[in-house]
Coordinates of C-alpha atoms in Angstrom, one line a residue:
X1 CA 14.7 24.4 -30.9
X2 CA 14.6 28.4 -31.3
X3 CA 15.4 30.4 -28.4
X4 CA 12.2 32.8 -27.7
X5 CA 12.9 36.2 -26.3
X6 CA 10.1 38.8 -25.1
X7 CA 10.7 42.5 -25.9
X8 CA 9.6 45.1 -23.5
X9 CA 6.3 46.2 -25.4
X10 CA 4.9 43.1 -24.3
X11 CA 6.3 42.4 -21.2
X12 CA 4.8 45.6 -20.5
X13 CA 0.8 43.9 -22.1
X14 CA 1.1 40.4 -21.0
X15 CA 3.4 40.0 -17.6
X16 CA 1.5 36.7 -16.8
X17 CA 2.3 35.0 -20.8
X18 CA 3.7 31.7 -20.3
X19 CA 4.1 30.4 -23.6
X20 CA 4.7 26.4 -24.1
X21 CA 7.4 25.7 -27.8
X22 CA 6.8 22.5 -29.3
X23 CA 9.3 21.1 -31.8
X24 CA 8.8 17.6 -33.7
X25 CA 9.1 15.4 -36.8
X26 CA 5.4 15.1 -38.2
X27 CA 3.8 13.3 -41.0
X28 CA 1.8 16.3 -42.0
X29 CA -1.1 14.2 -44.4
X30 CA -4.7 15.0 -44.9
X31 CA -6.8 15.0 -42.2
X32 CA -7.8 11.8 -41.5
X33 CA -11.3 10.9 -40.5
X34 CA -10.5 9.7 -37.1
X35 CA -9.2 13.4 -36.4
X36 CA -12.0 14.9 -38.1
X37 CA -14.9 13.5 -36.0
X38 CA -13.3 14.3 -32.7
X39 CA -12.9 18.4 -34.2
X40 CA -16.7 17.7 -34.8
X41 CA -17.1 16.5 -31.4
X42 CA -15.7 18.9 -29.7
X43 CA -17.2 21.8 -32.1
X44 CA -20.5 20.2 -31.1
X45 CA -20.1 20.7 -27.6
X46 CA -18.9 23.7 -27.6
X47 CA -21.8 24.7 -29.4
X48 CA -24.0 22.9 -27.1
X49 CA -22.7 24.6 -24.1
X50 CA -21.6 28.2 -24.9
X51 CA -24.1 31.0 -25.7
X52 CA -22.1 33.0 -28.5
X53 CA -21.9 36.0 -26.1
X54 CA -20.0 34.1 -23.5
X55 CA -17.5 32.8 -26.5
X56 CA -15.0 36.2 -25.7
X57 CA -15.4 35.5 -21.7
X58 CA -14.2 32.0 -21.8
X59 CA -10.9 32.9 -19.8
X60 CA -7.9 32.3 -22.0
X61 CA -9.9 33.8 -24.8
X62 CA -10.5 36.7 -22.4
X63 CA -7.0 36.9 -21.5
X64 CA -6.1 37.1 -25.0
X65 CA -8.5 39.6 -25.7
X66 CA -7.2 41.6 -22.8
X67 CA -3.4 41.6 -24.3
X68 CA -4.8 43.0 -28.0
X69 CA -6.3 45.4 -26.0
X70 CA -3.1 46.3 -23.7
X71 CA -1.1 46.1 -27.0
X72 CA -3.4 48.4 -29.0
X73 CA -5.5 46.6 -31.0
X74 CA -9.2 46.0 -31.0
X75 CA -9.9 42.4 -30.3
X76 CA -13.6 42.6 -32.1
X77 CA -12.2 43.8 -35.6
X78 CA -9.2 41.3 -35.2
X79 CA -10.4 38.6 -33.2
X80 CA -8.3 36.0 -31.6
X81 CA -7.6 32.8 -33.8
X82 CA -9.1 30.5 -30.6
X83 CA -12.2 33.0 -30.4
X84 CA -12.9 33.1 -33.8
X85 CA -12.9 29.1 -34.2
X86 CA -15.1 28.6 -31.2
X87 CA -17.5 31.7 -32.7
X88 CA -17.8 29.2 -35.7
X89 CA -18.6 26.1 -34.0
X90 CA -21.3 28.2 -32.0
X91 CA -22.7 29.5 -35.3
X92 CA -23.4 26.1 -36.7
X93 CA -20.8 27.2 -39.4
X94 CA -18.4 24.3 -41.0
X95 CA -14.9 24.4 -40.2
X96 CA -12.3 24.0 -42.8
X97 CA -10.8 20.2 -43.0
X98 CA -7.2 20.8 -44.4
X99 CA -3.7 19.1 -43.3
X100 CA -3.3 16.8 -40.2
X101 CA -1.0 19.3 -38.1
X102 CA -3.2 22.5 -39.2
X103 CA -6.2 20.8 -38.0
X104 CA -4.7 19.3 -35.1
X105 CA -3.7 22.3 -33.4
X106 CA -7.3 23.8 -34.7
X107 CA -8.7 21.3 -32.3
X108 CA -6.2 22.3 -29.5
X109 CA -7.1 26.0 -29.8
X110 CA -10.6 24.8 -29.0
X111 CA -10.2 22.7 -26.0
X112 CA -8.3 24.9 -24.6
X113 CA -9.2 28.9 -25.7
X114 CA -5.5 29.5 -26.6
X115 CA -4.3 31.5 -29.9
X116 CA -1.8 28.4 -31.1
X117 CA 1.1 29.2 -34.1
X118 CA 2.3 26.5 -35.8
X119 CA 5.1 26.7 -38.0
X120 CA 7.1 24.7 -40.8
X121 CA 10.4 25.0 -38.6
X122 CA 12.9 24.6 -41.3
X123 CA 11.2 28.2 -42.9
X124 CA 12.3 29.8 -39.8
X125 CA 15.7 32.0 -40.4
X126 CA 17.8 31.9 -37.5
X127 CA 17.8 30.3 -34.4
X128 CA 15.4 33.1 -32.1
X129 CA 12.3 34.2 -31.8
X130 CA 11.4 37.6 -30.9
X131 CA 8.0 38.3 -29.5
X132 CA 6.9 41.8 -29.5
X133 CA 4.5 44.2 -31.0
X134 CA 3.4 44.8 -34.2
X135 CA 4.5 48.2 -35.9
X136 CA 2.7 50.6 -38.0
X137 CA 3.0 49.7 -41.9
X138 CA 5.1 46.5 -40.9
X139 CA 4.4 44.1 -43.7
X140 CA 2.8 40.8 -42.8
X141 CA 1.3 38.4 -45.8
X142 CA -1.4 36.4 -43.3
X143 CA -2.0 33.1 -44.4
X144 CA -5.1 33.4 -46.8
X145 CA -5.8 37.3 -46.1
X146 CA -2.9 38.8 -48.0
X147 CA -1.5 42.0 -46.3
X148 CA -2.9 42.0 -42.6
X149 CA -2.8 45.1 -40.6
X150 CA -1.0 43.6 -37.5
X151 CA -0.2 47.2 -35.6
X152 CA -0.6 46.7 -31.8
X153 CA -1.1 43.1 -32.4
X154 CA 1.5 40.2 -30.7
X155 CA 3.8 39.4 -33.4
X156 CA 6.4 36.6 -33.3
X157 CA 9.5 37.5 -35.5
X158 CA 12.7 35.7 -37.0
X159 CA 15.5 37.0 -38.8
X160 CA 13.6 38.2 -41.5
X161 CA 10.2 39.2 -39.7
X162 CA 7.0 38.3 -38.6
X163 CA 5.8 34.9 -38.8
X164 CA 3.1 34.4 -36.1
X165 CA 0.5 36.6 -34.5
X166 CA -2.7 34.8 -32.4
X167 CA -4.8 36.1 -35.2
X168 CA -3.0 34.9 -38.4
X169 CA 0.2 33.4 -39.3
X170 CA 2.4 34.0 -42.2
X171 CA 2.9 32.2 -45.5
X172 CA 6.2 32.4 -45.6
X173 CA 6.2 29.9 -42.4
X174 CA 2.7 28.4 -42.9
X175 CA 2.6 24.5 -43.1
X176 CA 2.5 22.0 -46.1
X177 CA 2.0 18.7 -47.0
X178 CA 5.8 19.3 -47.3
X179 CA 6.3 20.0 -43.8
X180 CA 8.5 17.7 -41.6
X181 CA 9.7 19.3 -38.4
X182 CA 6.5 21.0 -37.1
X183 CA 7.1 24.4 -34.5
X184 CA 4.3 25.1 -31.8
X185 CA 4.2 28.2 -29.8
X186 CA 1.2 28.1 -27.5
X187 CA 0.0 31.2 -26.0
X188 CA -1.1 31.0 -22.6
X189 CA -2.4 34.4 -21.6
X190 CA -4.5 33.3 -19.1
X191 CA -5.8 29.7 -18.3
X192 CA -8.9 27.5 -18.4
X193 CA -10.2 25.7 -15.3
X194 CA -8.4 22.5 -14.9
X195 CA -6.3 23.1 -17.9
X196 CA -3.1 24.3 -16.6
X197 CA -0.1 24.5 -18.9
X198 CA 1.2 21.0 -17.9
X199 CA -2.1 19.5 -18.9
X200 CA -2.2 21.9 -22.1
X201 CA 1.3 20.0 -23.1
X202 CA 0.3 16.5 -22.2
X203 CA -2.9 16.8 -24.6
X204 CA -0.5 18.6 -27.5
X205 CA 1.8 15.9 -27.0
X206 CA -1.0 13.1 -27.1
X207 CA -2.6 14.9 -30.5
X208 CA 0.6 15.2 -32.2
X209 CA 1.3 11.8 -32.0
X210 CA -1.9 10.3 -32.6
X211 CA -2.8 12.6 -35.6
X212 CA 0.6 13.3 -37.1
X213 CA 3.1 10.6 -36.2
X214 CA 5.1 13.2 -34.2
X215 CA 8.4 11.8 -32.9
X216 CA 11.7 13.7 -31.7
X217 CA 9.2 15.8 -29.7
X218 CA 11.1 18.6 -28.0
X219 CA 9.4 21.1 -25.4
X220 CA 9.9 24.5 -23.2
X221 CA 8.2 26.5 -21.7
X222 CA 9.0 30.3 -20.9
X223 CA 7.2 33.0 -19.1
X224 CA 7.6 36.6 -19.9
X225 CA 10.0 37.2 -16.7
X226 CA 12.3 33.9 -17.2
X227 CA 12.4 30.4 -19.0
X228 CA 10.8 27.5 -16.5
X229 CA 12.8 25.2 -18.3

């Protein structure tokens, strides 16, 4: 697994982040059906109980929202990956049906408000992560967007540079049917009633195996002060 570290620029933002690293062999196929109707379940409900103003107030989304702003960056001109899904599913817009881990964690950032990377583990140079802050004119090719301003956003970086931020990831890192040892950084700025980080693992672990076959499934979880375990 990679070491994560936390640089002072957010430590500073986000004392309470405790983020939860996920490691494991997938099958990364299409999205089967049996995934696909339980992302349509859930997008119902959330749809059916969330007025599209109270989308940003759900707590971890509001936590989140509260870091970008801490950090520098305007949360309603680069919304929060967790935020933006659930805005969808309010909207009555279709969500995009793609690979099994993609989607997976999709589903995860829904049920739970966080801002979820994942990451094709064997693109990662060197064995640390760094989260920090993003820097003026710091280049970042977001998955799908090309060239993303990410300047006072939370930035994962590796060797080379940044891979994950909780509005877009990177292509350099971004996952493929190719893709056999899956990394997970979850991003728990605040928390949802009855959905503290042990239950947040137990129902990553539970999708990743169901979904994508996931076995050798490594986990730790750090806080910004020290690693729980």
């Amino acid at each position: 697994m990679k070491d994560i570290l936390f640089d002072k620029d957010i430590a500073a933002a986000a004392p309470g982040l405790h983020v939860i690293e996920i490691e494991a062999d997938i099958v990364n196929s299409p999205t089967s059906d049996s995934l696909w109707e339980r992302i349509c379940r859930c997008r119902d409900d959330i749809k059916a109980s969330t007025p599209i103003e109270q989308v940003r107030h759900r707590p971890a989304i509001d936590a989140t929202r509260s870091a970008y702003k801490a950090c520098g960056k305007d949360p309603n001109r680069y919304r929060p990956s967790a935020e933006a899904l659930c805005r969808r599913a309010v909207r009555g817009l279709e969500l995009y049906r793609t690979l099994s881990a993609i989607d997976l964690i999709n589903l995860l950032s829904m049920m739970t408000g966080h801002s979820i990377g994942g990451f094709d583990a064997d693109r990662i140079v060197g064995n640390t992560l760094t989260l920090g802050v993003g820097a003026e004119g710091e280049p970042y090719e977001a998955i799908g967007r090309g060239e993303l301003n990410i300047a006072g956003l939370p930035v994962y970086r590796d060797a080379v540079g940044g891979i994950g931020t909780p509005t877009s990831d990177v292509e350099r890192t971004k996952l493929t049917p190719a893709t056999r040892r899956l990394l997970v950084t979850i991003n728990m700025y605040g928390t949802e009633p009855d959905m503290p980080a042990d239950a947040v693992e137990a129902l990553a672990r539970e999708l990743l195996v169901e979904y994508a076959s996931a076995t050798d499934i490594n986990v730790r979880h750090y806080s910004i002060c020290h690693e729980d375990n």
